[in-house]
Coordinates of C-alpha atoms in Angstrom, one line a residue:
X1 CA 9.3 20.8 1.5
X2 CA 5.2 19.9 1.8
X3 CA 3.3 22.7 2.2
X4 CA 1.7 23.8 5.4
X5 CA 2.4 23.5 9.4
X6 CA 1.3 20.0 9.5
X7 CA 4.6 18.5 8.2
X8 CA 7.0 21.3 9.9
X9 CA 7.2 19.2 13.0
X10 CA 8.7 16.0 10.7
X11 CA 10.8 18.5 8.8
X12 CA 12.3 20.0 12.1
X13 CA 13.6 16.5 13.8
X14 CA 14.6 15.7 10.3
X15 CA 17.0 18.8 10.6
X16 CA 18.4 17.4 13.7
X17 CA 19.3 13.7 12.0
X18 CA 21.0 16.0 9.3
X19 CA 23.0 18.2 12.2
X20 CA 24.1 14.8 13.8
X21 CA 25.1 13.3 10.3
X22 CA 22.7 10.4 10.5
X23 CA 20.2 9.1 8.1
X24 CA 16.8 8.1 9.4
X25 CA 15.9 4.8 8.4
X26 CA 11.7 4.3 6.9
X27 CA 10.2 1.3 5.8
X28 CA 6.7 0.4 4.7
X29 CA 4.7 -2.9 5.2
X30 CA 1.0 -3.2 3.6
X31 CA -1.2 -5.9 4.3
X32 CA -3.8 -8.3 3.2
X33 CA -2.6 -8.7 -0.2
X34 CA -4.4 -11.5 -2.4
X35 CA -5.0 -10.4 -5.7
X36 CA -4.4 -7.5 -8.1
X37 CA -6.7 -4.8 -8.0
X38 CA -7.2 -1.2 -8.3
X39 CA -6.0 -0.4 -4.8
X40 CA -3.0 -2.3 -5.2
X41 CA -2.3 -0.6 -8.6
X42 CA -2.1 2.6 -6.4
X43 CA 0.0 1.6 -4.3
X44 CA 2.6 0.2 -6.9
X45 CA 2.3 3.3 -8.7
X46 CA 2.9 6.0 -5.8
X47 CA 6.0 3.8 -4.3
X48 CA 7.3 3.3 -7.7
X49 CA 7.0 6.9 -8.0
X50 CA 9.3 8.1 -5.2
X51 CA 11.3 4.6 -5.5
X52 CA 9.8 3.3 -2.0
X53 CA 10.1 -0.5 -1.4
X54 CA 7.3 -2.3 0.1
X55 CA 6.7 -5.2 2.1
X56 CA 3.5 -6.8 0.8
X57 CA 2.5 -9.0 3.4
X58 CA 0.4 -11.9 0.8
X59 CA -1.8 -14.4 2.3
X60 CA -0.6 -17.2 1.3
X61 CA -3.7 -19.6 1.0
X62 CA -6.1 -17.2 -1.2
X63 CA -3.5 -15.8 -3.7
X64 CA -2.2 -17.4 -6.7
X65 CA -0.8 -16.8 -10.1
X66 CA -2.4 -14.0 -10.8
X67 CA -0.5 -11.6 -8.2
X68 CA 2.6 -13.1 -9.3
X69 CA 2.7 -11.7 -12.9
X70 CA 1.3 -8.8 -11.5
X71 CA 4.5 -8.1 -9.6
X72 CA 6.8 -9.2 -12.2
X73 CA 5.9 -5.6 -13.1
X74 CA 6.5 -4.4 -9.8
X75 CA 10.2 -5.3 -8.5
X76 CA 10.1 -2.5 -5.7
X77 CA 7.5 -5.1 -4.0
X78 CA 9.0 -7.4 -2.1
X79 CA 6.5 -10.5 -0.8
X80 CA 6.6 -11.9 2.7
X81 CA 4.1 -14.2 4.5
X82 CA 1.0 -13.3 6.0
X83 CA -0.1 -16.3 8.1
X84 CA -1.8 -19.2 6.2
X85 CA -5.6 -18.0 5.2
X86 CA -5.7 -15.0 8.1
X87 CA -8.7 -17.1 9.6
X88 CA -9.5 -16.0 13.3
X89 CA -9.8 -19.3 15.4
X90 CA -10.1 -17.0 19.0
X91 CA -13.4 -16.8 20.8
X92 CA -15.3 -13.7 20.6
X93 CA -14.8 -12.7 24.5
X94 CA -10.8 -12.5 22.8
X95 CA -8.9 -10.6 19.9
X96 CA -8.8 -12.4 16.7
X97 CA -6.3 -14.6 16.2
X98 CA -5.1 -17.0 13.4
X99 CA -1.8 -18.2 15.3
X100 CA -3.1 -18.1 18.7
X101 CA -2.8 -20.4 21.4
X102 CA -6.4 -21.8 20.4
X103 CA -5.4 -24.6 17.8
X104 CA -2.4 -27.2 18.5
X105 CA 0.7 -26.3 17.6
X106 CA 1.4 -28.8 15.0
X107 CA -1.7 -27.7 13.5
X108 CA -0.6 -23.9 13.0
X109 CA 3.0 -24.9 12.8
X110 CA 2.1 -26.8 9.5
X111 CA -0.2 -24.1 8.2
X112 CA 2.9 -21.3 8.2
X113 CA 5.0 -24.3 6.8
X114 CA 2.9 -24.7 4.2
X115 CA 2.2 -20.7 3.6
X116 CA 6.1 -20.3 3.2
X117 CA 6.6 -23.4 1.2
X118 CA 3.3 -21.8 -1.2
X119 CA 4.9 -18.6 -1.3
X120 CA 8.5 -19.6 -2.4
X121 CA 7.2 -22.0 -5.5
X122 CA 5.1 -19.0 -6.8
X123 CA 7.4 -15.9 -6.0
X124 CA 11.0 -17.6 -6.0
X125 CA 13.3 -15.8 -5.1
X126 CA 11.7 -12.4 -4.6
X127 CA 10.5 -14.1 -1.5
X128 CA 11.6 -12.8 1.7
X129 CA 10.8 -15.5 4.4
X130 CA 9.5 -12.4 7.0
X131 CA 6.4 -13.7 8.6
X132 CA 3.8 -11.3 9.6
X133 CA 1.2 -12.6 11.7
X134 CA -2.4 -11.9 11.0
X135 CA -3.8 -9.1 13.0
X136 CA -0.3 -8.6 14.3
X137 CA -0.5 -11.7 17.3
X138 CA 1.2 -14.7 17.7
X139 CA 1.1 -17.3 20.7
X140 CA 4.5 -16.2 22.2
X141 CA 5.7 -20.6 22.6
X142 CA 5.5 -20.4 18.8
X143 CA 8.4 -18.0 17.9
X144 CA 11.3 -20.1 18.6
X145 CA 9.8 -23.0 15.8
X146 CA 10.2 -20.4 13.4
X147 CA 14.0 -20.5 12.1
X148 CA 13.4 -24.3 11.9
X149 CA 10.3 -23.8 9.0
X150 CA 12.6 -21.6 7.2
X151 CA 11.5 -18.1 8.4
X152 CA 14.0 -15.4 8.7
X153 CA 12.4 -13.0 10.5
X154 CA 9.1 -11.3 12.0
X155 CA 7.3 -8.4 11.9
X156 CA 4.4 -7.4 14.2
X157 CA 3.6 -4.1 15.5
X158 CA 5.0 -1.9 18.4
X159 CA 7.9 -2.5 20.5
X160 CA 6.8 -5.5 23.0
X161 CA 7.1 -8.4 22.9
X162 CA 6.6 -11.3 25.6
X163 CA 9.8 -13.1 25.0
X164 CA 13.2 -12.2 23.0
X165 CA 12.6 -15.1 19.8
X166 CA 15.7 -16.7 18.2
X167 CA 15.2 -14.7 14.9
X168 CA 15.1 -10.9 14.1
X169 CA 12.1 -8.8 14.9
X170 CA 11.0 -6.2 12.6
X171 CA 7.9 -4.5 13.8
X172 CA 5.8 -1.6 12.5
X173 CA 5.1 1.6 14.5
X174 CA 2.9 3.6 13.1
X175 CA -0.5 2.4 11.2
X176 CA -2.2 5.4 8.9
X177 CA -5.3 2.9 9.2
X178 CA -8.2 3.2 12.0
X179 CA -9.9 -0.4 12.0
X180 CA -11.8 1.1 14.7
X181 CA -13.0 4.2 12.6
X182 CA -14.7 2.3 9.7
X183 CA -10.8 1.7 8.4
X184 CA -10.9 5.5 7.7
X185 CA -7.2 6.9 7.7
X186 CA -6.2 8.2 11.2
X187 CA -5.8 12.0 11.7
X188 CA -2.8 13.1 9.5
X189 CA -1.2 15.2 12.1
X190 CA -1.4 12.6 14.9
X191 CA 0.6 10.4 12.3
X192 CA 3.0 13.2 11.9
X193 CA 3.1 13.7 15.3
X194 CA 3.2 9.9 16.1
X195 CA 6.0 10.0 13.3
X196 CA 8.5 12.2 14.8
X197 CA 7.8 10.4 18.4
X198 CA 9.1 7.4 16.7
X199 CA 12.0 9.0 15.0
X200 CA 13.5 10.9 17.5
X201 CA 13.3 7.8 19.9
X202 CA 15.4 5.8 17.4
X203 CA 17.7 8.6 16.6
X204 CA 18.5 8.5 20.4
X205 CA 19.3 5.1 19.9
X206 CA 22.0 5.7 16.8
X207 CA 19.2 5.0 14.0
X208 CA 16.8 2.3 14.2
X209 CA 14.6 1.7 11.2
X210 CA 10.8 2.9 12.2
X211 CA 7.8 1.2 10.1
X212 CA 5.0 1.9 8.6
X213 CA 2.1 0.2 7.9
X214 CA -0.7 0.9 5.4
X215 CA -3.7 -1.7 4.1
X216 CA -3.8 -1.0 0.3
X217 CA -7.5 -2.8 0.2
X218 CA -9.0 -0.5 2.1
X219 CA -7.3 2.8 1.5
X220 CA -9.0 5.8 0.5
X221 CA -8.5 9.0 -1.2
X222 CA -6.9 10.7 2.3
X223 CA -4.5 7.7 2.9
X224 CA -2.7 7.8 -0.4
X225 CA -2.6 11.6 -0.1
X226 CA -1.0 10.6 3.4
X227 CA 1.5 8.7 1.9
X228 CA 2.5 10.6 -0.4
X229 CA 2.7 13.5 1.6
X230 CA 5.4 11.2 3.5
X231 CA 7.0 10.1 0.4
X232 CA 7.5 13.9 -0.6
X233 CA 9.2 15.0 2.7
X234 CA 11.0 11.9 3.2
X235 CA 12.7 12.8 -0.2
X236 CA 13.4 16.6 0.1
X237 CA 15.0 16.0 3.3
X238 CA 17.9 14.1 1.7
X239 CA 18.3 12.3 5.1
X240 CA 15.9 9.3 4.5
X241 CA 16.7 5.9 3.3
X242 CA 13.5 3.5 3.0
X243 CA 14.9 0.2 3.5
X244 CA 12.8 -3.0 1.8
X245 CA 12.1 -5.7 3.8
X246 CA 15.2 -8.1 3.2
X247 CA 17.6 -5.1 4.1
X248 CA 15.8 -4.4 7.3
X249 CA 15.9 -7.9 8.4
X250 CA 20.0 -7.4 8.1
X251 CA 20.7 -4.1 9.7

């Protein structure tokens, strides 16, 4: 297994998903994709690596061609919807928001209408209609109009959420980046820690999926090493399975 103490608390409730005869489900989400670029190279390459799928949230209004032949290289990325232009249209006294309550509806309805229908003529297929709202918020009266532009499901992060919406919910749990911290990557054993908090919650619920989320663009040196740390425990155990984004949609 990794080397040192830090990962023995992720290998020890990984021996208790092997003694029950489950497999812990893992999947990652990275954000704020546009372009091809150095960072996202690294990413490709590590997950590629240790055959991790990702969920490469693209916004839809800045990207273009470019990023497409970029994944044709890449078919363990799997593209979902990141708002329209992840524009903040909150005041400042609130936390930014692109599909806030601070626009009419038909107004950001028509922008994630038009984000899916831009996504699906330049990915295709290898689409999957997941939205994932910028900054993780969305006005709450919004999620039931959803289905009806074609989306299939959303992912956010945590657990809450103010009402139970008409399509799945995928969220992310853990987030190896502190916005807060100059985008610096948090403390790698609080994510351990915060790790096995997560999975032993959802083995005590027979196996939800528990998600990570990275931000390729400003990763450093310590938040690859993170993740691949992860993606080297999470394969010796021989109890994880990282799901991609349309499979956890359908579990």
């Amino acid at each position: 297994m990794t080397k040192g103490k830090l990962w023995q608390p992720l290998e020890d409730e990984l021996a208790h998903w092997r003694a029950a005869g489950m497999r812990a489900q893992l999947w990652l989400r990275d954000d704020d994709a546009v372009r091809p670029s150095p960072a996202l190279d690294r990413l490709i390459g590590l997950a590629g690596q240790f055959d991790v799928p990702v969920a490469l949230a693209i916004i839809p209004s800045r990207t273009g061609p470019d990023l497409v032949r970029r994944l044709d290289r890449a078919r363990h990325i799997h593209p979902v919807i990141h708002g329209w232009s992840h524009a903040n249209h909150a005041p400042p006294s609130e936390k930014k928001q692109e599909l806030g309550p601070h626009r009419a509806r038909d107004i950001v309805l028509g922008e994630l209408s038009m984000g899916l229908a831009r996504l699906s003529d330049l990915h295709g297929e290898r689409l999957v209609p997941m939205l994932v709202p910028p900054w993780n918020r969305i006005d709450p009266s919004l999620l039931d109009d959803l289905p009806a532009l074609g989306f299939a499901g959303l992912s956010a992060f945590g657990h809450k959420l103010a009402s139970k919406p008409k399509l799945p919910v995928v969220n992310t749990h853990i987030d190896i980046i502190d916005s807060h911290a100059g985008n610096a990557c948090r403390d790698h054993g609080m994510l351990v820690n915060s790790l096995v908090t997560e999975l032993a919650q959802a083995r005590a619920l027979g196996g939800r999926a528990v998600g990570i989320l990275s931000h390729h663009l400003v990763s450093d040196d310590d938040a690859f090493r993170f993740l691949r740390e992860l993606f080297t425990a999470a394969a010796q155990s021989g109890v994880v399975r990282w799901r991609s984004p349309g499979e956890i949609l359908t579990v």
